[in-house]
PDB file of C-alpha atoms in Angstrom:
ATOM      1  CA  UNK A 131      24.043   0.937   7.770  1.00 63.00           C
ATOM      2  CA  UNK A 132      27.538   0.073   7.022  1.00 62.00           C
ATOM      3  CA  UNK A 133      28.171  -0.584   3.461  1.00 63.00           C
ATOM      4  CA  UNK A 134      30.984  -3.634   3.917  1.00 76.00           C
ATOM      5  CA  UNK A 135      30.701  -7.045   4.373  1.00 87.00           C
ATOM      6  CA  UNK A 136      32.912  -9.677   5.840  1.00 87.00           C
ATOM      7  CA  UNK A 137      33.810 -12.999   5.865  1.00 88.00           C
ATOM      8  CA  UNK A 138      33.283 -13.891   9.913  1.00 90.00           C
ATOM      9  CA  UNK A 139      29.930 -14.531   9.661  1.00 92.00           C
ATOM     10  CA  UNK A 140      26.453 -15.189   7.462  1.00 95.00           C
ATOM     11  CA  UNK A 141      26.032 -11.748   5.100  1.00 95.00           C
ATOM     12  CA  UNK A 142      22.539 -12.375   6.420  1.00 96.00           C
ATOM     13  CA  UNK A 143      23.389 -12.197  10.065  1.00 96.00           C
ATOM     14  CA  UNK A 144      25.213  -9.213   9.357  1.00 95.00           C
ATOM     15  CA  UNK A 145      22.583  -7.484   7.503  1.00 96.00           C
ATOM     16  CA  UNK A 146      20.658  -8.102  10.509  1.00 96.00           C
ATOM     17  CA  UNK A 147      23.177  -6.570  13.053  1.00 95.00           C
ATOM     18  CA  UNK A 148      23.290  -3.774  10.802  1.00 95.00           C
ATOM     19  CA  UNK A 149      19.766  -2.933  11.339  1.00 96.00           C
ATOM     20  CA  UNK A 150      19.888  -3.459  15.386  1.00 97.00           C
ATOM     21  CA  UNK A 151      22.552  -0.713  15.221  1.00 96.00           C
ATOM     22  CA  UNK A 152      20.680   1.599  13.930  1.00 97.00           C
ATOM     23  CA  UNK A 153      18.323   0.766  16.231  1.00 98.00           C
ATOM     24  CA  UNK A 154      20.645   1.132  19.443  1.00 97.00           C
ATOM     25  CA  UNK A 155      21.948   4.618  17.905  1.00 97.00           C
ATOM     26  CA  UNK A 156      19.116   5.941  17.325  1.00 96.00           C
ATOM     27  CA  UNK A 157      19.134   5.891  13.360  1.00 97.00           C
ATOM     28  CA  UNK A 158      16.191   3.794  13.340  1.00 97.00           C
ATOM     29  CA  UNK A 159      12.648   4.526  16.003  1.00 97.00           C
ATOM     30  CA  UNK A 160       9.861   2.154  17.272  1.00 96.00           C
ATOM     31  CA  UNK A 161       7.755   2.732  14.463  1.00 97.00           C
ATOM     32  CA  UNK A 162       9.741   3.485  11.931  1.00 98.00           C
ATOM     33  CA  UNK A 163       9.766   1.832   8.486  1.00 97.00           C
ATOM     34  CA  UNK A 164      12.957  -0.823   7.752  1.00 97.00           C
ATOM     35  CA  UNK A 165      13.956  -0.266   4.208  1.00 95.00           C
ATOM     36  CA  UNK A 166      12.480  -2.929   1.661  1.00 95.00           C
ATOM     37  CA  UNK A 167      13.817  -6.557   1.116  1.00 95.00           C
ATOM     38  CA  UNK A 168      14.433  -5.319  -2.237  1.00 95.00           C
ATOM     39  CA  UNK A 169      15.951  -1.702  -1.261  1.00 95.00           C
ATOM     40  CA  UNK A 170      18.475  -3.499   0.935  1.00 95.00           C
ATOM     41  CA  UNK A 171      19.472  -6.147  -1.625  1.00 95.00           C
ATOM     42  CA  UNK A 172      19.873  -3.596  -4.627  1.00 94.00           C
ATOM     43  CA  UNK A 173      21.849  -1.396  -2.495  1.00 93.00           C
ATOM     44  CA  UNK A 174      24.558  -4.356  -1.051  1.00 92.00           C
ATOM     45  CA  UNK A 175      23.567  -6.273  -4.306  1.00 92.00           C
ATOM     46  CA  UNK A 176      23.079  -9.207  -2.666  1.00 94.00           C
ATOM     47  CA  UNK A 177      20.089 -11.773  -2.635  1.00 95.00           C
ATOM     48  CA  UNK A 178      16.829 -10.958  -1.967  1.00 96.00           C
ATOM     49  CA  UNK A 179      16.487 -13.761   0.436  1.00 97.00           C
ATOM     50  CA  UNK A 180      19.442 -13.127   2.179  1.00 96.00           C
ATOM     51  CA  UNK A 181      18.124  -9.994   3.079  1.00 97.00           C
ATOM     52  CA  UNK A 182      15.078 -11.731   3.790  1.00 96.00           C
ATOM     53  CA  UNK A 183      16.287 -13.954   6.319  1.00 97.00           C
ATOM     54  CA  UNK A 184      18.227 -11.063   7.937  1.00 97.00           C
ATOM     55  CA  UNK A 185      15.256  -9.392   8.493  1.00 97.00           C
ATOM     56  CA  UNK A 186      13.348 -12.576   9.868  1.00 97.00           C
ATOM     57  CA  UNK A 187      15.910 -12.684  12.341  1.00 97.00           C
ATOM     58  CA  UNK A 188      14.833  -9.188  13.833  1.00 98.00           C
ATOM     59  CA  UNK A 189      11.274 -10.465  13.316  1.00 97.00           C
ATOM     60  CA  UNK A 190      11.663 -13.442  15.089  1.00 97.00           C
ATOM     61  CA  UNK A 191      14.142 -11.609  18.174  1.00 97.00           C
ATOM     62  CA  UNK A 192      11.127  -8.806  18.190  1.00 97.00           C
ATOM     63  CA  UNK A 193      12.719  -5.977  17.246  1.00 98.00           C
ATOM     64  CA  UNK A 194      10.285  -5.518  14.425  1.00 98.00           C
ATOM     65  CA  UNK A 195       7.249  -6.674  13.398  1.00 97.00           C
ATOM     66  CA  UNK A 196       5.468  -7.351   9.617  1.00 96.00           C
ATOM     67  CA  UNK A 197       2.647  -5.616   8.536  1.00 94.00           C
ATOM     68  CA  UNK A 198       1.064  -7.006   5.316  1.00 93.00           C
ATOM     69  CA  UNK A 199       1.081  -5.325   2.810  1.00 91.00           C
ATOM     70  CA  UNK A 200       3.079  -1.927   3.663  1.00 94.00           C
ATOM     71  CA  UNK A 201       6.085  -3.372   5.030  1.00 94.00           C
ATOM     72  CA  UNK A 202       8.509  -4.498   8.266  1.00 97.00           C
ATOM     73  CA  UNK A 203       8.540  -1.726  11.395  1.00 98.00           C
ATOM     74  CA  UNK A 204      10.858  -1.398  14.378  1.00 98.00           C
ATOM     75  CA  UNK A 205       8.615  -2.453  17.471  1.00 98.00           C
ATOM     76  CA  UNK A 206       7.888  -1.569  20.601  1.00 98.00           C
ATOM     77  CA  UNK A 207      10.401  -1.400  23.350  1.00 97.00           C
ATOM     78  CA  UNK A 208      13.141  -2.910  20.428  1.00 98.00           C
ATOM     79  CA  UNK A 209      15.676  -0.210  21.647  1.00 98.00           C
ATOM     80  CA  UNK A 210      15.390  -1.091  24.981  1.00 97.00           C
ATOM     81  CA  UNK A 211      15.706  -4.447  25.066  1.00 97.00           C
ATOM     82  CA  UNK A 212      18.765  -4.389  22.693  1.00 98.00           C
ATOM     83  CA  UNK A 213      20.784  -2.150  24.815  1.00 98.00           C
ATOM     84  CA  UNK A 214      19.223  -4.696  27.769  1.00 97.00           C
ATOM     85  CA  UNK A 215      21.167  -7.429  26.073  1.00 97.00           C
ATOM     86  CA  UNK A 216      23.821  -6.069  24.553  1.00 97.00           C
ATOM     87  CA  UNK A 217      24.912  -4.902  27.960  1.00 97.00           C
ATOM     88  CA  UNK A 218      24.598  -8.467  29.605  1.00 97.00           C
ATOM     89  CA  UNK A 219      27.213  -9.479  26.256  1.00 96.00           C
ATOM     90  CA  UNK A 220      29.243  -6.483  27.009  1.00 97.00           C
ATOM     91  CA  UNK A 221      29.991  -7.976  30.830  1.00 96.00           C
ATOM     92  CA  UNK A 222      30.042 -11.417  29.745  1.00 97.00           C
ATOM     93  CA  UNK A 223      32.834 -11.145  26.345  1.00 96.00           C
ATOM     94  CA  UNK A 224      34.787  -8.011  27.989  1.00 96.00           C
ATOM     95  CA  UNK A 225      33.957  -7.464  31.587  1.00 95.00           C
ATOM     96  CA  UNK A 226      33.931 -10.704  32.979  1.00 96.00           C
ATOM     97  CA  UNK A 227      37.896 -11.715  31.189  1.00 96.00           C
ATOM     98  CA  UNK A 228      38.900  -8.319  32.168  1.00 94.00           C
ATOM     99  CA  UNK A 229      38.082  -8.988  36.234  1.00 95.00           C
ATOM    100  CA  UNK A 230      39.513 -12.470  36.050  1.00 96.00           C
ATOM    101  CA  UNK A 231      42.794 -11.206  34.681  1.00 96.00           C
ATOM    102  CA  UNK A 232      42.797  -8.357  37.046  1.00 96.00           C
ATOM    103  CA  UNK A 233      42.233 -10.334  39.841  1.00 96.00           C
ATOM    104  CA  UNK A 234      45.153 -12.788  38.740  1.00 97.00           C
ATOM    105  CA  UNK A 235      47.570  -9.831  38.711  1.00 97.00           C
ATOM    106  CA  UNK A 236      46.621  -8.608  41.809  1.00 97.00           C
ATOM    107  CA  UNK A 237      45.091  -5.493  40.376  1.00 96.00           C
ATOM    108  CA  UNK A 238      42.790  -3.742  43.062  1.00 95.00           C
ATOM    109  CA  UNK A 239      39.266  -2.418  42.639  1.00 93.00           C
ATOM    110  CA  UNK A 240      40.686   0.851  42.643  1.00 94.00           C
ATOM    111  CA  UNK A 241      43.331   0.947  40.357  1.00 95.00           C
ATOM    112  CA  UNK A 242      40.912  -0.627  37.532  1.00 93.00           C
ATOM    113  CA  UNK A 243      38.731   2.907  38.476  1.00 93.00           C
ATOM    114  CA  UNK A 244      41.619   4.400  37.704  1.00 93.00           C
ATOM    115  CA  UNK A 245      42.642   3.079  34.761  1.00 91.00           C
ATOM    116  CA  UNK A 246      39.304   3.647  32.978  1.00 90.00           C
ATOM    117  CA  UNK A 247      38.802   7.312  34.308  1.00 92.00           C
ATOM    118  CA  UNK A 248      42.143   8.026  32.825  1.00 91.00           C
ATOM    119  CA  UNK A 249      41.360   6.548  29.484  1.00 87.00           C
ATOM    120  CA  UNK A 250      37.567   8.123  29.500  1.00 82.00           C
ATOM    121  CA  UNK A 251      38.817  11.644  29.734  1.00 74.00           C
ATOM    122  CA  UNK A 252      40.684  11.393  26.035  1.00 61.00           C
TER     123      UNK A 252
END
């Protein structure tokens, strides 16, 4: 997990983001143990139930579950269907702007290709 915060959105929604991309990279497994309400908000010193709502958010998405007593777990399937929408955001905030402005410049198909073959082999 990143150890900054900023000001663009909730320190709770971020702590939550946080978490998902360690899921996506591979930092974090179905199964696998989230750290502790309190581990998280000692180590960003920042309020227990901000931390706590950051994590309900995961909870309530389904990326993890609860299990009383021991702790909160990455779930089932929680990689997959974060790359699953993160990809759908990924067309819709880049993609999507990218082909209308290509199309009003009268880029072609092929020289878009282009473009991102060249820049891929850096």
């Amino acid at each position: 997990m990143k150890a900054v915060f900023d000001d663009s959105r909730p320190i709770f929604q971020q702590i939550s983001e946080m978490i998902a991309d360690d899921i996506v990279d591979g930092e974090l497994r179905e199964g696998d143990q989230i750290p502790s309400t309190t581990e998280i908000s000692k180590f960003y010193q920042v309020n227990r139930a901000t931390v706590q709502k950051g994590l309900s958010m995961l909870v309530d998405a389904g990326y993890a579950y609860k299990q009383r007593g021991v702790g909160m777990f990455i779930a089932k399937g929680a990689k997959s269907r974060l790359l699953a929408e993160r990809k759908k955001d990924f067309h819709l905030q880049y993609l999507k702007p990218l082909l209308e402005e290509a199309k009003r410049i009268q880029m072609t198909k092929e020289e878009i290709i282009r473009f991102i073959e060249e820049d891929n082999d850096d």
